[in-house]
Amino acid sequence: MGTNQSWGGRFSQGPAQMVADYTDSQTYDRHLYAQDIRASQAHARMLGRQGIISEQEAATLVEGLDKVRQEIEDGRFVWKRELEDVHMNIEARLTELIGDTGKKLHTGRSRNDQVGLTFRLFVADALKTWQNNLAELVEALSAQAEAHQETLLPGLTHLQPAQPVSLAHHLLAYCWMFIRDASRIADCVKRVQTSPLGAAALAGTTYPLDPLSVANDVGFPAIYDNSLDAVSDRDFVVEAHSCAALIIVHLSRLCEECILFANPNFGYLRLPDTYATGSSIMPQKKNPDVCELMRGKSGRIFGHLMGMLTVLKGLPLAYNRDLQEDKEGFLDCHTSICSSLAVMAGFIRELVFVPERMAEACKSGFLNATELADYLVGLGHPFREAHHITGKAVALAESCGLRLEELSLEQLQSLSADINASVYEVLDPACAVRRRETPGGTGPKSVAKQLAKVKVWLTDNKA
Ligand code: ARG
């Protein structure tokens, strides 16, 4: 192979073919072309402002880079493996298009700080997309919540029947998870938006650069404080991966519940035809493959987080080529997170709940046992004693194959003589829900407050 035109001056031979293939990153870092061009244009404008190149040259560079972008977007750009990466592919084409001025673009810059800014721009753009996708999902969940404020289902602990809750309350629990994910991203973005450009290879440069103006030009408020740290820091990638990891944790919890609730033994929801698949052998099947696949995506998302941490572990200062391994995992993470959030939003919008099945399920499992205990406390029994009496009532009902509310007043009075007919009111699941108006509780007024708060969040966060 011939020597590399960007760095081959001191070499008499190019890299072996196998080595060129091994180090090549343009096959995937070409996805960063738009961010690389934005960063280069900002750098060129700054070189012009600072008088390091002429204003005319700066303008020529910016225009030439626009042309390169257009070629890429039209699919006319010819990517060359011997040019290693997106940066050198773009710069080489720029020079072909505008001549020798193209060779001035890299003044006062190294690929080490260049790739840092390019990738930070890419990650920042990705995070904004995630935030929009999260808002879309929160909107879908809250719309279903709004429609199901009166629908009740058994709330579970240990996956066992516990106490009735409203479906709105259940769905809003997921809204808050995704709202926290969005706020975690907002915090992460603050650190992503720090420009390393100006750090050059590792030590800064002798040219009178104005790095802050480049940062501001690309929409970043801040620059690095230390050039060694600037070119080798990939904390921001780890943080973005960990935001992704929690998003997929939350998605996979929601998936698991949809899978479970779609099982006919629960029958709480019907899978939309457009989001379900059939079986090639069992004609009756309607499978929740979409949810299963999304639950399974957790594997790769967690893997990318672990992968990035491992790349960074033990790296000496400053730039090391190991860092090139930051991109493929994040590209895959980005694709997986965007598609998963968008698919889940669509799925939730189309989901049909079956309130009758949920109401039916509220009747079994002694969901109203706590109500009976609280009723006894109201009569003056200490809670522990009320708990014990209620336990006896459950055992009695179970032995007769009855529900608590089906026990006669005499049967109940055999356990505690002061029980009177008003007990049957509190044993109604709707009453149990209605009375839980503590902050963030499942009572309808509390839920309405939650819903209003989610809507305010949506107004502030919907793009
Ligand atoms: N492609 C490299 C990366 O993604 C950037 C180039 C820096 N390479 C170098 N040999 N200094 O990290």
GROMACS .gro file of C-alpha atoms and ligand atoms in nm:
model
  475
    1MET     CA    1   0.000   0.000   0.000
    2GLY     CA    2   0.107   0.360  -0.065
    3THR     CA    3   0.193   0.585   0.230
    4ASN     CA    4  -0.088   0.786   0.389
    5GLN     CA    5  -0.118   1.138   0.243
    6SER     CA    6  -0.203   1.288   0.583
    7TRP     CA    7   0.076   1.139   0.789
    8GLY     CA    8   0.295   0.933   0.552
    9GLY     CA    9   0.586   1.178   0.522
   10ARG     CA   10   0.824   0.983   0.744
   11PHE     CA   11   0.723   0.640   0.611
   12SER     CA   12   0.883   0.464   0.316
   13GLN     CA   13   0.604   0.203   0.302
   14GLY     CA   14   0.234   0.210   0.377
   15PRO     CA   15   0.072  -0.025   0.628
   16ALA     CA   16   0.019  -0.390   0.544
   17GLN     CA   17  -0.325  -0.454   0.396
   18MET     CA   18  -0.435  -0.644   0.703
   19VAL     CA   19  -0.325  -0.356   0.926
   20ALA     CA   20  -0.503  -0.101   0.709
   21ASP     CA   21  -0.821  -0.309   0.741
   22TYR     CA   22  -0.772  -0.343   1.114
   23THR     CA   23  -0.729   0.027   1.186
   24ASP     CA   24  -0.992   0.146   0.939
   25SER     CA   25  -1.283   0.328   1.100
   26GLN     CA   26  -1.446   0.507   0.805
   27THR     CA   27  -1.690   0.218   0.759
   28TYR     CA   28  -1.869   0.335   1.074
   29ASP     CA   29  -1.740   0.677   1.175
   30ARG     CA   30  -1.878   0.811   0.845
   31HIS     CA   31  -2.205   0.836   1.041
   32LEU     CA   32  -2.040   1.132   1.213
   33TYR     CA   33  -1.986   1.327   0.889
   34ALA     CA   34  -2.236   1.606   0.968
   35GLN     CA   35  -2.083   1.672   1.311
   36ASP     CA   36  -1.729   1.657   1.172
   37ILE     CA   37  -1.816   1.915   0.907
   38ARG     CA   38  -1.991   2.145   1.158
   39ALA     CA   39  -1.685   2.131   1.382
   40SER     CA   40  -1.445   2.192   1.092
   41GLN     CA   41  -1.645   2.488   0.968
   42ALA     CA   42  -1.641   2.643   1.315
   43HIS     CA   43  -1.264   2.581   1.334
   44ALA     CA   44  -1.211   2.741   0.991
   45ARG     CA   45  -1.415   3.049   1.082
   46MET     CA   46  -1.213   3.088   1.401
   47LEU     CA   47  -0.882   3.057   1.210
   48GLY     CA   48  -1.007   3.339   0.986
   49ARG     CA   49  -1.121   3.560   1.277
   50GLN     CA   50  -0.788   3.513   1.451
   51GLY     CA   51  -0.593   3.603   1.135
   52ILE     CA   52  -0.424   3.261   1.130
   53ILE     CA   53  -0.558   3.219   0.777
   54SER     CA   54  -0.725   3.493   0.571
   55GLU     CA   55  -1.100   3.557   0.596
   56GLN     CA   56  -1.120   3.467   0.228
   57GLU     CA   57  -0.953   3.131   0.291
   58ALA     CA   58  -1.186   3.065   0.582
   59ALA     CA   59  -1.487   3.135   0.362
   60THR     CA   60  -1.349   2.904   0.091
   61LEU     CA   61  -1.305   2.625   0.348
   62VAL     CA   62  -1.658   2.668   0.481
   63GLU     CA   63  -1.809   2.663   0.133
   64GLY     CA   64  -1.598   2.366   0.028
   65LEU     CA   65  -1.712   2.174   0.336
   66ASP     CA   66  -2.074   2.250   0.243
   67LYS     CA   67  -2.006   2.091  -0.096
   68VAL     CA   68  -1.853   1.783   0.067
   69ARG     CA   69  -2.159   1.750   0.291
   70GLN     CA   70  -2.385   1.773  -0.011
   71GLU     CA   71  -2.188   1.500  -0.190
   72ILE     CA   72  -2.220   1.273   0.112
   73GLU     CA   73  -2.592   1.339   0.146
   74ASP     CA   74  -2.649   1.278  -0.225
   75GLY     CA   75  -2.462   0.948  -0.203
   76ARG     CA   76  -2.198   1.074  -0.450
   77PHE     CA   77  -1.910   1.077  -0.202
   78VAL     CA   78  -1.649   0.807  -0.254
   79TRP     CA   79  -1.525   0.679   0.083
   80LYS     CA   80  -1.166   0.558   0.076
   81ARG     CA   81  -1.037   0.300   0.318
   82GLU     CA   82  -0.678   0.413   0.279
   83LEU     CA   83  -0.787   0.747   0.430
   84GLU     CA   84  -0.867   0.565   0.755
   85ASP     CA   85  -1.146   0.770   0.902
   86VAL     CA   86  -1.423   1.020   0.842
   87HIS     CA   87  -1.195   1.314   0.921
   88MET     CA   88  -0.929   1.237   0.663
   89ASN     CA   89  -1.183   1.134   0.401
   90ILE     CA   90  -1.356   1.468   0.430
   91GLU     CA   91  -1.036   1.673   0.439
   92ALA     CA   92  -0.890   1.493   0.135
   93ARG     CA   93  -1.206   1.551  -0.069
   94LEU     CA   94  -1.214   1.913   0.043
   95THR     CA   95  -0.864   1.962  -0.094
   96GLU     CA   96  -0.960   1.794  -0.421
   97LEU     CA   97  -1.252   2.034  -0.452
   98ILE     CA   98  -1.095   2.366  -0.346
   99GLY     CA   99  -0.724   2.305  -0.400
  100ASP     CA  100  -0.438   2.391  -0.166
  101THR     CA  101  -0.647   2.605   0.071
  102GLY     CA  102  -0.796   2.274   0.186
  103LYS     CA  103  -0.459   2.187   0.334
  104LYS     CA  104  -0.488   2.481   0.577
  105LEU     CA  105  -0.796   2.344   0.754
  106HIS     CA  106  -0.595   2.134   0.995
  107THR     CA  107  -0.387   2.431   1.122
  108GLY     CA  108  -0.366   2.432   1.502
  109ARG     CA  109  -0.571   2.113   1.525
  110SER     CA  110  -0.506   1.743   1.569
  111ARG     CA  111  -0.735   1.454   1.494
  112ASN     CA  112  -0.726   1.392   1.867
  113ASP     CA  113  -0.915   1.709   1.957
  114GLN     CA  114  -1.105   1.696   1.629
  115VAL     CA  115  -1.252   1.352   1.695
  116GLY     CA  116  -1.331   1.460   2.051
  117LEU     CA  117  -1.545   1.753   1.935
  118THR     CA  118  -1.701   1.557   1.650
  119PHE     CA  119  -1.805   1.275   1.879
  120ARG     CA  120  -1.931   1.510   2.150
  121LEU     CA  121  -2.150   1.682   1.892
  122PHE     CA  122  -2.279   1.343   1.779
  123VAL     CA  123  -2.355   1.228   2.133
  124ALA     CA  124  -2.523   1.560   2.219
  125ASP     CA  125  -2.744   1.531   1.909
  126ALA     CA  126  -2.826   1.170   1.997
  127LEU     CA  127  -2.919   1.265   2.354
  128LYS     CA  128  -3.157   1.534   2.228
  129THR     CA  129  -3.326   1.275   2.008
  130TRP     CA  130  -3.361   1.042   2.308
  131GLN     CA  131  -3.522   1.323   2.505
  132ASN     CA  132  -3.777   1.383   2.230
  133ASN     CA  133  -3.847   1.012   2.206
  134LEU     CA  134  -3.893   0.994   2.583
  135ALA     CA  135  -4.140   1.283   2.573
  136GLU     CA  136  -4.336   1.104   2.301
  137LEU     CA  137  -4.354   0.791   2.515
  138VAL     CA  138  -4.456   0.985   2.827
  139GLU     CA  139  -4.730   1.146   2.620
  140ALA     CA  140  -4.859   0.808   2.502
  141LEU     CA  141  -4.857   0.666   2.855
  142SER     CA  142  -5.024   0.970   3.005
  143ALA     CA  143  -5.299   0.965   2.739
  144GLN     CA  144  -5.381   0.606   2.835
  145ALA     CA  145  -5.362   0.704   3.204
  146GLU     CA  146  -5.605   0.987   3.144
  147ALA     CA  147  -5.852   0.746   2.984
  148HIS     CA  148  -5.821   0.490   3.265
  149GLN     CA  149  -5.859   0.686   3.587
  150GLU     CA  150  -6.160   0.476   3.683
  151THR     CA  151  -6.016   0.141   3.573
  152LEU     CA  152  -5.895  -0.068   3.866
  153LEU     CA  153  -5.657  -0.362   3.871
  154PRO     CA  154  -5.484  -0.563   4.141
  155GLY     CA  155  -5.165  -0.392   4.249
  156LEU     CA  156  -4.895  -0.655   4.313
  157THR     CA  157  -4.600  -0.698   4.543
  158HIS     CA  158  -4.382  -1.007   4.498
  159LEU     CA  159  -4.604  -1.057   4.190
  160GLN     CA  160  -4.880  -1.158   4.433
  161PRO     CA  161  -5.214  -0.979   4.477
  162ALA     CA  162  -5.166  -0.688   4.718
  163GLN     CA  163  -5.407  -0.393   4.699
  164PRO     CA  164  -5.620  -0.249   4.421
  165VAL     CA  165  -5.481   0.049   4.229
  166SER     CA  166  -5.606   0.250   3.936
  167LEU     CA  167  -5.466   0.171   3.593
  168ALA     CA  168  -5.390   0.541   3.556
  169HIS     CA  169  -5.171   0.521   3.866
  170HIS     CA  170  -4.995   0.212   3.732
  171LEU     CA  171  -4.921   0.376   3.395
  172LEU     CA  172  -4.810   0.701   3.555
  173ALA     CA  173  -4.546   0.510   3.752
  174TYR     CA  174  -4.375   0.450   3.416
  175CYS     CA  175  -4.415   0.815   3.318
  176TRP     CA  176  -4.205   0.913   3.619
  177MET     CA  177  -3.932   0.663   3.531
  178PHE     CA  178  -3.906   0.806   3.181
  179ILE     CA  179  -3.922   1.163   3.309
  180ARG     CA  180  -3.626   1.086   3.537
  181ASP     CA  181  -3.443   0.936   3.239
  182ALA     CA  182  -3.495   1.263   3.051
  183SER     CA  183  -3.366   1.468   3.343
  184ARG     CA  184  -3.062   1.242   3.374
  185ILE     CA  185  -2.991   1.308   3.007
  186ALA     CA  186  -3.025   1.684   3.060
  187ASP     CA  187  -2.759   1.661   3.329
  188CYS     CA  188  -2.534   1.448   3.110
  189VAL     CA  189  -2.568   1.693   2.818
  190LYS     CA  190  -2.412   1.967   3.030
  191ARG     CA  191  -2.085   1.773   3.041
  192VAL     CA  192  -2.105   1.644   2.684
  193GLN     CA  193  -2.124   2.002   2.560
  194THR     CA  194  -1.766   2.085   2.652
  195SER     CA  195  -1.545   2.143   2.349
  196PRO     CA  196  -1.196   1.986   2.348
  197LEU     CA  197  -1.094   2.170   2.029
  198GLY     CA  198  -0.780   2.370   2.091
  199ALA     CA  199  -0.615   2.097   2.295
  200ALA     CA  200  -0.457   1.986   1.963
  201ALA     CA  201  -0.262   1.658   1.990
  202LEU     CA  202  -0.229   1.678   2.369
  203ALA     CA  203  -0.046   1.992   2.483
  204GLY     CA  204  -0.228   2.283   2.324
  205THR     CA  205  -0.077   2.472   2.033
  206THR     CA  206   0.138   2.774   1.945
  207TYR     CA  207  -0.127   2.936   1.724
  208PRO     CA  208  -0.336   3.213   1.883
  209LEU     CA  209  -0.657   3.007   1.880
  210ASP     CA  210  -0.985   3.112   2.038
  211PRO     CA  211  -1.130   2.776   2.147
  212LEU     CA  212  -1.430   2.925   2.330
  213SER     CA  213  -1.552   3.093   2.013
  214VAL     CA  214  -1.539   2.757   1.832
  215ALA     CA  215  -1.735   2.598   2.117
  216ASN     CA  216  -1.998   2.871   2.103
  217ASP     CA  217  -2.015   2.849   1.726
  218VAL     CA  218  -2.121   2.482   1.749
  219GLY     CA  219  -2.360   2.557   2.035
  220PHE     CA  220  -2.144   2.440   2.326
  221PRO     CA  221  -2.120   2.677   2.624
  222ALA     CA  222  -1.782   2.563   2.757
  223ILE     CA  223  -1.433   2.437   2.673
  224TYR     CA  224  -1.186   2.202   2.843
  225ASP     CA  225  -0.963   2.316   3.128
  226ASN     CA  226  -0.677   2.077   3.061
  227SER     CA  227  -0.559   1.973   2.715
  228LEU     CA  228  -0.442   1.625   2.824
  229ASP     CA  229  -0.778   1.552   2.980
  230ALA     CA  230  -0.961   1.708   2.684
  231VAL     CA  231  -0.826   1.465   2.423
  232SER     CA  232  -0.854   1.153   2.636
  233ASP     CA  233  -1.180   1.206   2.823
  234ARG     CA  234  -1.463   0.974   2.725
  235ASP     CA  235  -1.655   1.000   3.054
  236PHE     CA  236  -1.932   1.159   2.854
  237VAL     CA  237  -1.975   0.841   2.649
  238VAL     CA  238  -1.998   0.630   2.964
  239GLU     CA  239  -2.257   0.868   3.104
  240ALA     CA  240  -2.461   0.853   2.785
  241HIS     CA  241  -2.444   0.472   2.792
  242SER     CA  242  -2.558   0.467   3.150
  243CYS     CA  243  -2.853   0.692   3.063
  244ALA     CA  244  -2.932   0.438   2.790
  245ALA     CA  245  -2.895   0.148   3.033
  246LEU     CA  246  -3.158   0.294   3.266
  247ILE     CA  247  -3.391   0.372   2.977
  248ILE     CA  248  -3.376   0.010   2.863
  249VAL     CA  249  -3.421  -0.111   3.222
  250HIS     CA  250  -3.741   0.091   3.241
  251LEU     CA  251  -3.855  -0.019   2.897
  252SER     CA  252  -3.789  -0.382   2.974
  253ARG     CA  253  -3.990  -0.361   3.297
  254LEU     CA  254  -4.281  -0.221   3.098
  255CYS     CA  255  -4.231  -0.493   2.834
  256GLU     CA  256  -4.236  -0.765   3.096
  257GLU     CA  257  -4.567  -0.641   3.234
  258CYS     CA  258  -4.721  -0.615   2.888
  259ILE     CA  259  -4.611  -0.972   2.812
  260LEU     CA  260  -4.755  -1.092   3.140
  261PHE     CA  261  -5.081  -0.897   3.113
  262ALA     CA  262  -5.132  -1.015   2.753
  263ASN     CA  263  -5.124  -1.377   2.870
  264PRO     CA  264  -5.487  -1.499   2.869
  265ASN     CA  265  -5.453  -1.604   3.234
  266PHE     CA  266  -5.433  -1.231   3.309
  267GLY     CA  267  -5.608  -1.103   2.997
  268TYR     CA  268  -5.571  -0.739   3.107
  269LEU     CA  269  -5.475  -0.621   2.761
  270ARG     CA  270  -5.510  -0.708   2.397
  271LEU     CA  271  -5.202  -0.680   2.179
  272PRO     CA  272  -5.262  -0.459   1.879
  273ASP     CA  273  -5.242  -0.666   1.557
  274THR     CA  274  -4.991  -0.415   1.421
  275TYR     CA  275  -4.755  -0.484   1.712
  276ALA     CA  276  -4.790  -0.861   1.745
  277THR     CA  277  -4.676  -1.166   1.553
  278GLY     CA  278  -4.818  -1.511   1.490
  279SER     CA  279  -4.677  -1.860   1.500
  280SER     CA  280  -4.599  -2.068   1.194
  281ILE     CA  281  -4.729  -2.382   1.364
  282MET     CA  282  -4.983  -2.279   1.630
  283PRO     CA  283  -5.271  -2.098   1.459
  284GLN     CA  284  -5.415  -1.952   1.780
  285LYS     CA  285  -5.098  -1.763   1.871
  286LYS     CA  286  -5.061  -1.389   1.902
  287ASN     CA  287  -4.718  -1.324   2.042
  288PRO     CA  288  -4.571  -1.016   2.209
  289ASP     CA  289  -4.243  -1.043   2.012
  290VAL     CA  290  -4.198  -0.667   2.006
  291CYS     CA  291  -4.187  -0.654   2.386
  292GLU     CA  292  -3.964  -0.959   2.406
  293LEU     CA  293  -3.717  -0.816   2.158
  294MET     CA  294  -3.707  -0.489   2.347
  295ARG     CA  295  -3.654  -0.669   2.678
  296GLY     CA  296  -3.371  -0.857   2.505
  297LYS     CA  297  -3.207  -0.536   2.381
  298SER     CA  298  -3.105  -0.475   2.743
  299GLY     CA  299  -2.824  -0.723   2.682
  300ARG     CA  300  -2.648  -0.522   2.418
  301ILE     CA  301  -2.715  -0.186   2.585
  302PHE     CA  302  -2.562  -0.304   2.915
  303GLY     CA  303  -2.282  -0.462   2.712
  304HIS     CA  304  -2.193  -0.133   2.546
  305LEU     CA  305  -2.176   0.041   2.884
  306MET     CA  306  -1.948  -0.229   3.019
  307GLY     CA  307  -1.744  -0.220   2.697
  308MET     CA  308  -1.679   0.152   2.719
  309LEU     CA  309  -1.579   0.133   3.085
  310THR     CA  310  -1.338  -0.146   2.998
  311VAL     CA  311  -1.181   0.050   2.711
  312LEU     CA  312  -1.107   0.337   2.949
  313LYS     CA  313  -0.978   0.130   3.237
  314GLY     CA  314  -0.604   0.175   3.284
  315LEU     CA  315  -0.554   0.407   2.983
  316PRO     CA  316  -0.253   0.631   3.030
  317LEU     CA  317  -0.271   0.999   2.934
  318ALA     CA  318  -0.335   1.128   2.677
  319TYR     CA  319  -0.491   1.008   2.348
  320ASN     CA  320  -0.461   0.636   2.272
  321ARG     CA  321  -0.603   0.461   1.970
  322ASP     CA  322  -0.809   0.242   2.206
  323LEU     CA  323  -1.044   0.539   2.212
  324GLN     CA  324  -1.155   0.468   1.857
  325GLU     CA  325  -1.346   0.178   2.013
  326ASP     CA  326  -1.588   0.434   2.160
  327LYS     CA  327  -1.795   0.466   1.845
  328GLU     CA  328  -1.947   0.140   1.727
  329GLY     CA  329  -2.103   0.062   2.063
  330PHE     CA  330  -2.254   0.406   2.087
  331LEU     CA  331  -2.385   0.400   1.731
  332ASP     CA  332  -2.557   0.072   1.806
  333CYS     CA  333  -2.683   0.201   2.140
  334HIS     CA  334  -2.826   0.509   1.970
  335THR     CA  335  -3.009   0.304   1.706
  336SER     CA  336  -3.145   0.063   1.967
  337ILE     CA  337  -3.264   0.333   2.207
  338CYS     CA  338  -3.432   0.547   1.941
  339SER     CA  339  -3.613   0.256   1.781
  340SER     CA  340  -3.714   0.103   2.113
  341LEU     CA  341  -3.858   0.428   2.248
  342ALA     CA  342  -4.044   0.503   1.925
  343VAL     CA  343  -4.184   0.150   1.897
  344MET     CA  344  -4.295   0.152   2.261
  345ALA     CA  345  -4.473   0.486   2.216
  346GLY     CA  346  -4.663   0.346   1.918
  347PHE     CA  347  -4.739   0.023   2.101
  348ILE     CA  348  -4.878   0.205   2.406
  349ARG     CA  349  -5.096   0.427   2.189
  350GLU     CA  350  -5.252   0.122   2.021
  351LEU     CA  351  -5.284  -0.090   2.332
  352VAL     CA  352  -5.637  -0.198   2.427
  353PHE     CA  353  -5.691  -0.259   2.797
  354VAL     CA  354  -5.968  -0.489   2.922
  355PRO     CA  355  -6.113  -0.320   3.236
  356GLU     CA  356  -6.364  -0.604   3.294
  357ARG     CA  357  -6.084  -0.858   3.333
  358MET     CA  358  -5.901  -0.631   3.574
  359ALA     CA  359  -6.221  -0.572   3.774
  360GLU     CA  360  -6.278  -0.948   3.788
  361ALA     CA  361  -5.921  -1.000   3.910
  362CYS     CA  362  -5.975  -0.743   4.187
  363LYS     CA  363  -6.227  -0.978   4.342
  364SER     CA  364  -5.984  -1.256   4.421
  365GLY     CA  365  -5.665  -1.255   4.622
  366PHE     CA  366  -5.807  -1.075   4.928
  367LEU     CA  367  -5.695  -0.734   4.798
  368ASN     CA  368  -5.925  -0.576   5.057
  369ALA     CA  369  -5.763  -0.739   5.362
  370THR     CA  370  -5.577  -0.418   5.450
  371GLU     CA  371  -5.913  -0.236   5.438
  372LEU     CA  372  -6.054  -0.468   5.700
  373ALA     CA  373  -5.748  -0.417   5.920
  374ASP     CA  374  -5.773  -0.039   5.881
  375TYR     CA  375  -6.146  -0.060   5.960
  376LEU     CA  376  -6.064  -0.243   6.285
  377VAL     CA  377  -5.807   0.024   6.371
  378GLY     CA  378  -6.088   0.274   6.320
  379LEU     CA  379  -6.286   0.083   6.583
  380GLY     CA  380  -6.001   0.129   6.830
  381HIS     CA  381  -5.791  -0.188   6.785
  382PRO     CA  382  -5.413  -0.142   6.778
  383PHE     CA  383  -5.287  -0.213   6.423
  384ARG     CA  384  -5.100  -0.534   6.510
  385GLU     CA  385  -5.414  -0.679   6.669
  386ALA     CA  386  -5.627  -0.564   6.372
  387HIS     CA  387  -5.375  -0.736   6.141
  388HIS     CA  388  -5.410  -1.058   6.338
  389ILE     CA  389  -5.791  -1.055   6.338
  390THR     CA  390  -5.790  -0.987   5.964
  391GLY     CA  391  -5.553  -1.278   5.910
  392LYS     CA  392  -5.806  -1.500   6.087
  393ALA     CA  393  -6.084  -1.360   5.865
  394VAL     CA  394  -5.880  -1.442   5.553
  395ALA     CA  395  -5.820  -1.796   5.678
  396LEU     CA  396  -6.192  -1.838   5.754
  397ALA     CA  397  -6.296  -1.706   5.412
  398GLU     CA  398  -6.039  -1.923   5.238
  399SER     CA  399  -6.161  -2.235   5.419
  400CYS     CA  400  -6.521  -2.163   5.309
  401GLY     CA  401  -6.415  -2.076   4.951
  402LEU     CA  402  -6.548  -1.721   4.999
  403ARG     CA  403  -6.421  -1.367   4.956
  404LEU     CA  404  -6.395  -1.143   5.262
  405GLU     CA  405  -6.702  -0.945   5.158
  406GLU     CA  406  -6.896  -1.271   5.121
  407LEU     CA  407  -6.853  -1.361   5.489
  408SER     CA  408  -7.172  -1.299   5.685
  409LEU     CA  409  -7.182  -1.034   5.957
  410GLU     CA  410  -7.212  -1.314   6.214
  411GLN     CA  411  -6.898  -1.482   6.079
  412LEU     CA  412  -6.708  -1.152   6.096
  413GLN     CA  413  -6.843  -1.076   6.444
  414SER     CA  414  -6.723  -1.418   6.560
  415LEU     CA  415  -6.371  -1.274   6.510
  416SER     CA  416  -6.439  -0.931   6.654
  417ALA     CA  417  -6.775  -0.855   6.813
  418ASP     CA  418  -6.761  -0.481   6.738
  419ILE     CA  419  -6.769  -0.525   6.356
  420ASN     CA  420  -7.094  -0.385   6.210
  421ALA     CA  421  -7.262  -0.375   5.867
  422SER     CA  422  -7.069  -0.064   5.756
  423VAL     CA  423  -6.768  -0.295   5.710
  424TYR     CA  424  -6.902  -0.403   5.368
  425GLU     CA  425  -6.856  -0.051   5.230
  426VAL     CA  426  -6.485  -0.045   5.301
  427LEU     CA  427  -6.441  -0.391   5.151
  428ASP     CA  428  -6.531  -0.261   4.804
  429PRO     CA  429  -6.208  -0.226   4.593
  430ALA     CA  430  -6.329   0.106   4.452
  431CYS     CA  431  -6.358   0.236   4.808
  432ALA     CA  432  -6.008   0.113   4.889
  433VAL     CA  433  -5.872   0.315   4.597
  434ARG     CA  434  -6.089   0.621   4.665
  435ARG     CA  435  -5.963   0.648   5.021
  436ARG     CA  436  -5.591   0.647   4.931
  437GLU     CA  437  -5.544   1.018   4.880
  438THR     CA  438  -5.203   1.050   5.043
  439PRO     CA  439  -4.952   1.239   4.821
  440GLY     CA  440  -4.868   1.024   4.520
  441GLY     CA  441  -5.124   0.765   4.628
  442THR     CA  442  -5.369   0.582   4.403
  443GLY     CA  443  -5.674   0.789   4.511
  444PRO     CA  444  -5.841   0.965   4.217
  445LYS     CA  445  -5.758   1.316   4.340
  446SER     CA  446  -5.393   1.227   4.394
  447VAL     CA  447  -5.378   1.066   4.052
  448ALA     CA  448  -5.537   1.372   3.890
  449LYS     CA  449  -5.263   1.584   4.048
  450GLN     CA  450  -4.995   1.350   3.913
  451LEU     CA  451  -5.148   1.363   3.570
  452ALA     CA  452  -5.154   1.742   3.576
  453LYS     CA  453  -4.788   1.747   3.678
  454VAL     CA  454  -4.695   1.511   3.395
  455LYS     CA  455  -4.878   1.738   3.152
  456VAL     CA  456  -4.684   2.041   3.273
  457TRP     CA  457  -4.364   1.842   3.219
  458LEU     CA  458  -4.481   1.755   2.867
  459THR     CA  459  -4.553   2.118   2.780
  460ASP     CA  460  -4.202   2.207   2.892
  461ASN     CA  461  -4.033   1.913   2.724
  462LYS     CA  462  -4.221   1.828   2.405
  463ALA     CA  463  -4.015   1.944   2.109
  464ARG     N1  464  -1.012   0.764   1.430
  464ARG     C1  465  -0.957   0.804   1.557
  464ARG     C2  466  -1.058   0.787   1.668
  464ARG     O1  467  -1.170   0.761   1.641
  464ARG     C3  468  -0.917   0.947   1.556
  464ARG     C4  469  -0.786   0.963   1.496
  464ARG     C5  470  -0.679   0.989   1.595
  464ARG     N2  471  -0.579   0.901   1.558
  464ARG     C6  472  -0.449   0.919   1.579
  464ARG     N3  473  -0.372   0.832   1.532
  464ARG     N4  474  -0.403   1.020   1.646
  464ARG     O2  475  -1.026   0.798   1.784
   0.00000   0.00000   0.00000
